[in-house]
Short mmCIF file of N, CA, C and O in Angstrom, two decimals:
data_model
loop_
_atom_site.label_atom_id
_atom_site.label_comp_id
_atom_site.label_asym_id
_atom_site.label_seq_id
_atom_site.Cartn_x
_atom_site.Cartn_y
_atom_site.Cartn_z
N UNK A 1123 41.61 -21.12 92.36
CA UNK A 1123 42.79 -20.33 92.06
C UNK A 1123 42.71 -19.77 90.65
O UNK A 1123 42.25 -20.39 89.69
N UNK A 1124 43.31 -18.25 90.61
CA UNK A 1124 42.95 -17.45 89.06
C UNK A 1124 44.36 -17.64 88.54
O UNK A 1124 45.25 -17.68 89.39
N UNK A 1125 44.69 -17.76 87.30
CA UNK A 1125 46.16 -18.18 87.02
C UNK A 1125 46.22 -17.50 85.45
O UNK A 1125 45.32 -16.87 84.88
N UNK A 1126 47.64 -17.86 84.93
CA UNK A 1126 48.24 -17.30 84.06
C UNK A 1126 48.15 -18.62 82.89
O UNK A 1126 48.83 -18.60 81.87
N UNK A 1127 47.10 -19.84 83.26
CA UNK A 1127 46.79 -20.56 82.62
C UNK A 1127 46.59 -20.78 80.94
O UNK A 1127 45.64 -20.16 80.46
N UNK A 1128 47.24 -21.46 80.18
CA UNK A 1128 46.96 -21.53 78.69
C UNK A 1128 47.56 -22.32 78.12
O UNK A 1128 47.96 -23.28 78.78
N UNK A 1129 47.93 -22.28 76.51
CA UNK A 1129 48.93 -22.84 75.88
C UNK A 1129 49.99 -23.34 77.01
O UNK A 1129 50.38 -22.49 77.81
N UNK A 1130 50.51 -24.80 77.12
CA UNK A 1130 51.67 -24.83 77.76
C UNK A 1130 51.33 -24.63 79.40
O UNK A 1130 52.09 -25.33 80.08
N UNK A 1131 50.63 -24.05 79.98
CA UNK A 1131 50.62 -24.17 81.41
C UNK A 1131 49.33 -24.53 81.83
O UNK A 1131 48.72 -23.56 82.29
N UNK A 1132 48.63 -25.72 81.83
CA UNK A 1132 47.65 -25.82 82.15
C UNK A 1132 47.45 -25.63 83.93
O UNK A 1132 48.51 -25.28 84.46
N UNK A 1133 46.42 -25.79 84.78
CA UNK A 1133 46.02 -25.45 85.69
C UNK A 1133 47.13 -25.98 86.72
O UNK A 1133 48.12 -26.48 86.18
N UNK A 1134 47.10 -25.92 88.47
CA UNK A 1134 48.28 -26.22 88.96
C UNK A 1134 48.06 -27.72 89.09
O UNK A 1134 46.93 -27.94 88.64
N UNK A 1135 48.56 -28.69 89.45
CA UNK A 1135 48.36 -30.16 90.18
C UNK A 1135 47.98 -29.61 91.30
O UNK A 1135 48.27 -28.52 91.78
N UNK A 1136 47.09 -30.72 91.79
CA UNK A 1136 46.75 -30.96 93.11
C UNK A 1136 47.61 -31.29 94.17
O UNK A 1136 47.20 -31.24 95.33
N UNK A 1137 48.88 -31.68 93.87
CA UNK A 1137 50.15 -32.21 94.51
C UNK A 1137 51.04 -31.62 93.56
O UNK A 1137 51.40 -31.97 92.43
N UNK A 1138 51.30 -30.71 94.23
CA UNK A 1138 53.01 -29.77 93.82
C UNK A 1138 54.49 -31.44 94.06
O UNK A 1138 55.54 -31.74 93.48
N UNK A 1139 53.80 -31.97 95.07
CA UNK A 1139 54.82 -32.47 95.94
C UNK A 1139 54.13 -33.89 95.82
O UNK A 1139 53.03 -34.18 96.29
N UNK A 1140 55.15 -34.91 94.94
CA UNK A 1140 54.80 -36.02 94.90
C UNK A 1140 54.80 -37.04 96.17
O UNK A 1140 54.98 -36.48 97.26
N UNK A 1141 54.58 -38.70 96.19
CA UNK A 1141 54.24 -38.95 97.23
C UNK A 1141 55.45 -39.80 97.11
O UNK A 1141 55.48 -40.45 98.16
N UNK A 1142 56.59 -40.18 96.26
CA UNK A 1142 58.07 -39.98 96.30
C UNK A 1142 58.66 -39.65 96.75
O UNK A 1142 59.67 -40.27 97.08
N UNK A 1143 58.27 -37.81 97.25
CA UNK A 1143 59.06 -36.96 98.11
C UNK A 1143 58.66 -37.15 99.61
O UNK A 1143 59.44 -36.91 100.53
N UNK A 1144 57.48 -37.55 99.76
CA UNK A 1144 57.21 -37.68 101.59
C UNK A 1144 57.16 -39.05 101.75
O UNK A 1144 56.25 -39.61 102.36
N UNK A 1145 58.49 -39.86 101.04
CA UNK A 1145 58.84 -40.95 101.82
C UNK A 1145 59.20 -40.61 103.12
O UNK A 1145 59.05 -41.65 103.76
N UNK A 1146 59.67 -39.57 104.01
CA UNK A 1146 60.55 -39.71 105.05
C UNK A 1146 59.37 -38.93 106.10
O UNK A 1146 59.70 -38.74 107.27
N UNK A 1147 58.26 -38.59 105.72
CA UNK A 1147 57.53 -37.85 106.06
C UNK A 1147 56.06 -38.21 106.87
O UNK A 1147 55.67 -39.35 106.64
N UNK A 1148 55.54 -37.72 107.44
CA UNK A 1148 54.20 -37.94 107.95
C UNK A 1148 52.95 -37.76 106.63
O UNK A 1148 52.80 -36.95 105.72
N UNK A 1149 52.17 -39.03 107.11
CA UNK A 1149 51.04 -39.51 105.64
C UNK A 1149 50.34 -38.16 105.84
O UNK A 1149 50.40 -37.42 104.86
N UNK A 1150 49.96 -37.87 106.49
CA UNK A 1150 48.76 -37.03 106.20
C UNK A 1150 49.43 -35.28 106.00
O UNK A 1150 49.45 -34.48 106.94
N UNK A 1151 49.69 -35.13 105.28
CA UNK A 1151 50.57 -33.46 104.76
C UNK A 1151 49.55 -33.07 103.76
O UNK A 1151 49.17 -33.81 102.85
N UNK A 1152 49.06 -31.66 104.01
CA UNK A 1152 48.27 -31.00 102.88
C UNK A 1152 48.70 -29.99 102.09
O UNK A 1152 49.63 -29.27 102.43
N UNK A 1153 48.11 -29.87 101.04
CA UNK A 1153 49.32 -28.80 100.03
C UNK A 1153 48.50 -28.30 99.96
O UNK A 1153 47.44 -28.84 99.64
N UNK A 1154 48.69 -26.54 100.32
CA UNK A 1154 47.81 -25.68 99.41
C UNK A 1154 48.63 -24.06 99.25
O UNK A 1154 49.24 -23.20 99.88
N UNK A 1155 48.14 -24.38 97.99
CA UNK A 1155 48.96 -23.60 96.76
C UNK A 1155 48.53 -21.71 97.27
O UNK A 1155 47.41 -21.21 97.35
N UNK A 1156 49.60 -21.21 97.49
CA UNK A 1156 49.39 -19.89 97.62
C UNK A 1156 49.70 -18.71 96.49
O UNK A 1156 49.11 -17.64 96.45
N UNK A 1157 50.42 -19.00 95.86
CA UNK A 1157 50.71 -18.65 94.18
C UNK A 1157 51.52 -19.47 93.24
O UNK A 1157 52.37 -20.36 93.41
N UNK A 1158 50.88 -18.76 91.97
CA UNK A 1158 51.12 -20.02 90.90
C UNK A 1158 50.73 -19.46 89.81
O UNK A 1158 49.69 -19.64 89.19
N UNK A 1159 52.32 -18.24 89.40
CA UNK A 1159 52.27 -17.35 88.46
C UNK A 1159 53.55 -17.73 87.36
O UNK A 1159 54.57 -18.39 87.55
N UNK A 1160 53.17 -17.19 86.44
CA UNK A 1160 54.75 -17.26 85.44
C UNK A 1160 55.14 -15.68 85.49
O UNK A 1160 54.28 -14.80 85.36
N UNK A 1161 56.54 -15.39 85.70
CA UNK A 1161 56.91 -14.46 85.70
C UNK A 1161 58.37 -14.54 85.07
O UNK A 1161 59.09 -15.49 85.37
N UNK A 1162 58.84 -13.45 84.14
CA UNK A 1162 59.68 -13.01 83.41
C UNK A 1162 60.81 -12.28 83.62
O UNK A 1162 60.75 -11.07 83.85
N UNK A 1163 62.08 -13.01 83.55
CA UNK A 1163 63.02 -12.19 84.24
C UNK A 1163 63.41 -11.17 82.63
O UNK A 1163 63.05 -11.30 81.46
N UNK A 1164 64.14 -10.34 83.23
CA UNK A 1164 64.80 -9.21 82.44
C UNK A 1164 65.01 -9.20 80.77
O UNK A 1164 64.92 -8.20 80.06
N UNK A 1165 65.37 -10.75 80.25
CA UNK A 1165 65.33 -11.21 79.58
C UNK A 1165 64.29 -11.58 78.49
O UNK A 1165 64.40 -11.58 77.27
N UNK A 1166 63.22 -11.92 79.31
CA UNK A 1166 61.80 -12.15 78.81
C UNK A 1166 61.59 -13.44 79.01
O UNK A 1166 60.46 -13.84 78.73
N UNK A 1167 62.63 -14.49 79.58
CA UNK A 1167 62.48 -15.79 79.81
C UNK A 1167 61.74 -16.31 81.05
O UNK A 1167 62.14 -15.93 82.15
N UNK A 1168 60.75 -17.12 80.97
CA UNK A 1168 59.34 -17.31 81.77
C UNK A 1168 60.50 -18.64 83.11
O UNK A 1168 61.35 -19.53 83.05
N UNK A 1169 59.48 -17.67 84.31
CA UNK A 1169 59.98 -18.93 85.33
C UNK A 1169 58.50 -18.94 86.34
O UNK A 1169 58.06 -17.92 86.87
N UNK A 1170 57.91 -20.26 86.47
CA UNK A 1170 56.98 -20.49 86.75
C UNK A 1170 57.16 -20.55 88.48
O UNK A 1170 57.76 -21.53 88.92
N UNK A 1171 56.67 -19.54 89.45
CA UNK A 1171 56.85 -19.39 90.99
C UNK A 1171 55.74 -19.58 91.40
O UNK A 1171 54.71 -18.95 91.15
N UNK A 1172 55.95 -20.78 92.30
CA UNK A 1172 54.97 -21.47 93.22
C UNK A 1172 55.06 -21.44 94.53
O UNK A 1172 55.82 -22.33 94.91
N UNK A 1173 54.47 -20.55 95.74
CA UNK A 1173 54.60 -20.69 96.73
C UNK A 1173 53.39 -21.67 97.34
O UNK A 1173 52.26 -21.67 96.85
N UNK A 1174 53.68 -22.33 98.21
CA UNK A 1174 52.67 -23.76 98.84
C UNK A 1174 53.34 -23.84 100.56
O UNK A 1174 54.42 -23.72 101.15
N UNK A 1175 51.97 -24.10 100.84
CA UNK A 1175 52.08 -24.44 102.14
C UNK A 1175 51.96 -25.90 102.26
O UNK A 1175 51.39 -26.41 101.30
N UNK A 1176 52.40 -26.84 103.33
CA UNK A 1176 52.52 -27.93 103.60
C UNK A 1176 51.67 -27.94 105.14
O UNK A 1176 52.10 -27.66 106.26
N UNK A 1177 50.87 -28.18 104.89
CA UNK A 1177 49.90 -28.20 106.57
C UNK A 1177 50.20 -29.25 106.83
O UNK A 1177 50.22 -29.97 105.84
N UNK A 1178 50.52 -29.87 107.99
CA UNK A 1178 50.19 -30.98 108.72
C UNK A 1178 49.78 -31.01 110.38
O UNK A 1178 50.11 -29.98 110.96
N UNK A 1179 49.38 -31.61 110.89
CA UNK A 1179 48.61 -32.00 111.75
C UNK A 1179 49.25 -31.41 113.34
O UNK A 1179 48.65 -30.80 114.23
N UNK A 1180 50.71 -31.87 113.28
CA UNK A 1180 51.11 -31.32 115.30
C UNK A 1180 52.41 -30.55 114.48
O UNK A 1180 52.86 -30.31 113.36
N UNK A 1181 52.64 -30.34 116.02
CA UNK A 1181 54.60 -29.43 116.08
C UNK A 1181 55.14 -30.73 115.58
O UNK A 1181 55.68 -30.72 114.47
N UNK A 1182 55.07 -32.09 116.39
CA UNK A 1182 55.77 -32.90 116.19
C UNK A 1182 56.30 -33.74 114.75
O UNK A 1182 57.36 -34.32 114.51
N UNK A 1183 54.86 -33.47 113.78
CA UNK A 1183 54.90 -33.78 112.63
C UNK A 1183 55.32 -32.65 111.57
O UNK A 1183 55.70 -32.99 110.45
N UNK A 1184 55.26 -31.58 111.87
CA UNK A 1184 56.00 -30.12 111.33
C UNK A 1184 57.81 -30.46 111.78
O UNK A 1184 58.45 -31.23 111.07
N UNK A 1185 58.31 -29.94 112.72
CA UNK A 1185 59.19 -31.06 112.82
C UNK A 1185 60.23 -31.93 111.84
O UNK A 1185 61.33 -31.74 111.32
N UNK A 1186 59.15 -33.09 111.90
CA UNK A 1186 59.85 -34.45 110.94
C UNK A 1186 59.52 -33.94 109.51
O UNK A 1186 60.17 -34.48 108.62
N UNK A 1187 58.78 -33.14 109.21
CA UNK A 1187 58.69 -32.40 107.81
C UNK A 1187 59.53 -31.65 107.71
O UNK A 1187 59.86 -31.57 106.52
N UNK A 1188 60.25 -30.86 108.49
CA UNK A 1188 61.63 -29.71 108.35
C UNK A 1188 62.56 -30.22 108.39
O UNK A 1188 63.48 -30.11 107.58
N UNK A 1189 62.51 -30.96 109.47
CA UNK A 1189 64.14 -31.67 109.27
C UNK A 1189 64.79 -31.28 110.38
O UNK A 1189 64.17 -30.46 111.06
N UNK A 1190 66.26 -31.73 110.92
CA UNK A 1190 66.71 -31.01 110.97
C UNK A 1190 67.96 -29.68 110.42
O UNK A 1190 68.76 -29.95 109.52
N UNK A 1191 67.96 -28.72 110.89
CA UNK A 1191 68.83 -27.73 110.18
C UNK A 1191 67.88 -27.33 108.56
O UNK A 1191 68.39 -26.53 107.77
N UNK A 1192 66.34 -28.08 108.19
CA UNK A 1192 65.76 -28.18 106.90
C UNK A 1192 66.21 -28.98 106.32
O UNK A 1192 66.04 -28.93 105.11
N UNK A 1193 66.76 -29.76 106.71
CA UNK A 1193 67.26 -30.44 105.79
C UNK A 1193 66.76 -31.32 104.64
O UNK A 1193 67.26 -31.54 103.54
N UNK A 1194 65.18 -31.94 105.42
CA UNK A 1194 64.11 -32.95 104.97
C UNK A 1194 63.21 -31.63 103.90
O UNK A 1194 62.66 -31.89 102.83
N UNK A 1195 63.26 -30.72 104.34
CA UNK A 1195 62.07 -29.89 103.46
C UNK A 1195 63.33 -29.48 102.49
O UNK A 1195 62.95 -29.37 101.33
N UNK A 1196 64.17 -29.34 102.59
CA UNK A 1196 64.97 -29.02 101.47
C UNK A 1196 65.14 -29.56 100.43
O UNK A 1196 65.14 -29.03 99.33
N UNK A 1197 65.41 -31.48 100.86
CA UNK A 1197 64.92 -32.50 99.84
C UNK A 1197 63.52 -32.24 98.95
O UNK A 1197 63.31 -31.89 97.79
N UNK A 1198 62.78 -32.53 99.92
CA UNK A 1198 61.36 -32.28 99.62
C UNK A 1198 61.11 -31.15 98.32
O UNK A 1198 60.48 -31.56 97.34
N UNK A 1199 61.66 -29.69 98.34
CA UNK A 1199 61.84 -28.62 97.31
C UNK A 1199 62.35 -28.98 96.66
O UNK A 1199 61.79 -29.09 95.57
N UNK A 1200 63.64 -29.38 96.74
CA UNK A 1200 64.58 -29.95 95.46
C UNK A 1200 64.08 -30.51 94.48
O UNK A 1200 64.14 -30.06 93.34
N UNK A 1201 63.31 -31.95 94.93
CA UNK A 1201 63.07 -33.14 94.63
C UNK A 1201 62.22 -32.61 93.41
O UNK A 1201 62.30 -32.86 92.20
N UNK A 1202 61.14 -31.53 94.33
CA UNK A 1202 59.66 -31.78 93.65
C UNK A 1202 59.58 -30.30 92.48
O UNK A 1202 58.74 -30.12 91.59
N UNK A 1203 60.42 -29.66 92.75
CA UNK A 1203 61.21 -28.30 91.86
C UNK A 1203 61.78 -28.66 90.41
O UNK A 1203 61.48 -28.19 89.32
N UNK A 1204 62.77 -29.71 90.79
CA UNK A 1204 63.02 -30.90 89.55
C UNK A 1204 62.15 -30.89 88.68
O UNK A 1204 62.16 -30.42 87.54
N UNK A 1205 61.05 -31.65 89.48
CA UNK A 1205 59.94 -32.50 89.23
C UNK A 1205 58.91 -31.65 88.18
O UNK A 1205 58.45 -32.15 87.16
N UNK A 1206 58.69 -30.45 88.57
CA UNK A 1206 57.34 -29.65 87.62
C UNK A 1206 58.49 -28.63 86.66
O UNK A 1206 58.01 -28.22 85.61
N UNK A 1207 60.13 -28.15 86.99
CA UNK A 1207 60.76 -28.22 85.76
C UNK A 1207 60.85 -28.92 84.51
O UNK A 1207 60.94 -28.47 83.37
N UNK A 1208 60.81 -30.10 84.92
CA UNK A 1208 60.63 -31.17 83.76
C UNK A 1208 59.37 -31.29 83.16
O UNK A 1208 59.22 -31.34 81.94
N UNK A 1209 58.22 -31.35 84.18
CA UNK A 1209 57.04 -31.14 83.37
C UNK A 1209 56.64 -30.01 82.56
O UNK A 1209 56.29 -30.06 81.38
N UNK A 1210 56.72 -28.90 83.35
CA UNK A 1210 56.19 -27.60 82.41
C UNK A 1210 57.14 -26.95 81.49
O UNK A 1210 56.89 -26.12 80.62
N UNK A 1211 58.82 -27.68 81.97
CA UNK A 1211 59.86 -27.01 80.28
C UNK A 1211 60.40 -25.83 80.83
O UNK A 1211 61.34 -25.33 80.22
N UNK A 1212 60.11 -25.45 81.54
CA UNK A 1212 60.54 -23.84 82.33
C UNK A 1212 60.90 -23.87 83.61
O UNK A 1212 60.13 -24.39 84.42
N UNK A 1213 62.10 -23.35 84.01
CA UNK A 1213 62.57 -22.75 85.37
C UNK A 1213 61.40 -23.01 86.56
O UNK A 1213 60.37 -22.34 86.42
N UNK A 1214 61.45 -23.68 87.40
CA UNK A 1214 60.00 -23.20 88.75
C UNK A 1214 61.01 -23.11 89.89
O UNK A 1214 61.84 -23.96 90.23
N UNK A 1215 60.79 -22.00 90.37
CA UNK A 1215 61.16 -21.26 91.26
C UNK A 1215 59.98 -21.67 92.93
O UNK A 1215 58.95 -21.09 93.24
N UNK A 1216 60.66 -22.80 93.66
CA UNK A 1216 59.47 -23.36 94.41
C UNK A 1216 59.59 -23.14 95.94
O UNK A 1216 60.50 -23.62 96.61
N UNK A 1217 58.70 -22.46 96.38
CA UNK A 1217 59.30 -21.72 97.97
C UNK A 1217 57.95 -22.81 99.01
O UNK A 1217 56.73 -22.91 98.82
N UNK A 1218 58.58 -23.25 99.75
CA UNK A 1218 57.49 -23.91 100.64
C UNK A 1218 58.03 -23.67 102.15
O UNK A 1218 59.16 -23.68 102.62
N UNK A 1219 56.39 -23.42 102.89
CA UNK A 1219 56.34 -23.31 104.04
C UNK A 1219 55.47 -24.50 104.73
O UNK A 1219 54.42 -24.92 104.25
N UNK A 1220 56.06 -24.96 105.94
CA UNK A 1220 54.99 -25.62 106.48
C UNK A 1220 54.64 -25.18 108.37
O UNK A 1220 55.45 -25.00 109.29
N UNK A 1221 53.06 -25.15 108.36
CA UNK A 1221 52.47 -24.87 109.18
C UNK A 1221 51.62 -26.23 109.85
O UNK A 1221 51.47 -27.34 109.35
N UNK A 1222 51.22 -25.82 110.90
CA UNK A 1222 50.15 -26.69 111.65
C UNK A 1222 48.98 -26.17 111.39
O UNK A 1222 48.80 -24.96 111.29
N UNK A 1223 47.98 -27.15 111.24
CA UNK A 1223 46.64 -27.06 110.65
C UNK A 1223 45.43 -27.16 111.80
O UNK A 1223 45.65 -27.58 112.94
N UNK A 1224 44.16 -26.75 111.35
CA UNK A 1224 43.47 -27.11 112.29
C UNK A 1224 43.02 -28.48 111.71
O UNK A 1224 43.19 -28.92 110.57
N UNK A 1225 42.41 -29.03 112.75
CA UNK A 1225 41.57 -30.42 112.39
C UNK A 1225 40.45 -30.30 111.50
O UNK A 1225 39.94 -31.36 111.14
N UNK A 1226 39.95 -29.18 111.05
CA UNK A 1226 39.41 -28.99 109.94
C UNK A 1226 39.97 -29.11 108.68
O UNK A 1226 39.40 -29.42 107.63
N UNK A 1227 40.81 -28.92 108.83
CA UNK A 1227 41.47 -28.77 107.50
C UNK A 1227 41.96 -30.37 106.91
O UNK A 1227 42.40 -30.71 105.82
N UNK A 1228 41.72 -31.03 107.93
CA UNK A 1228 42.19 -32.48 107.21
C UNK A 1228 41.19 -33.20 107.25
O UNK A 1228 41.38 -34.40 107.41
N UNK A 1229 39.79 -32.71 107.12
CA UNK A 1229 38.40 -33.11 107.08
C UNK A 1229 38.16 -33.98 105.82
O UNK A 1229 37.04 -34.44 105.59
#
């Protein structure tokens, strides 16, 4: 991944999404980061936007990762949105999708 990396924002984590947040969740969930830019609202004040996918394995385990109504992936954003606010000092703006994976992908 090419990034906006430097002073203050070093590279992304390997886990956007701690393993705190998929208490309620299926073990095997993969994160991969689809952007992971700082961008500047009107102001000039930096908000760090991370879009990530959450792969996991069936429908059934996609599912127990959404929730129902979202409710579980909503936690999940909240939680872990908090989470890299506090670390990086700046606004993160954190959009997650989750898909089903192939069996490659959890190789």
């Amino acid at each position: 991944l090419g990034g906006p990396w430097g002073p203050g924002f070093p590279p992304p984590p390997s886990l956007a999404v701690t393993h705190r947040d998929m208490v309620e969740v299926p073990y095997r969930v993969r994160q991969v980061n689809r952007l992971w830019r700082v961008q500047s609202d009107p102001a000039g004040a930096p908000t760090l936007v991370i879009h990530q996918d959450l792969v996991v394995r069936s429908k059934s385990h996609k599912r127990m990762v959404i929730g129902p109504k979202g409710k579980c992936l909503g936690l999940i954003k909240d939680s872990a949105q908090t989470d890299l606010s506090e670390h990086f000092g700046i606004p993160v703006d954190l959009r997650l999708w989750v898909r089903e994976g192939s069996q490659g992908e959890f190789a």
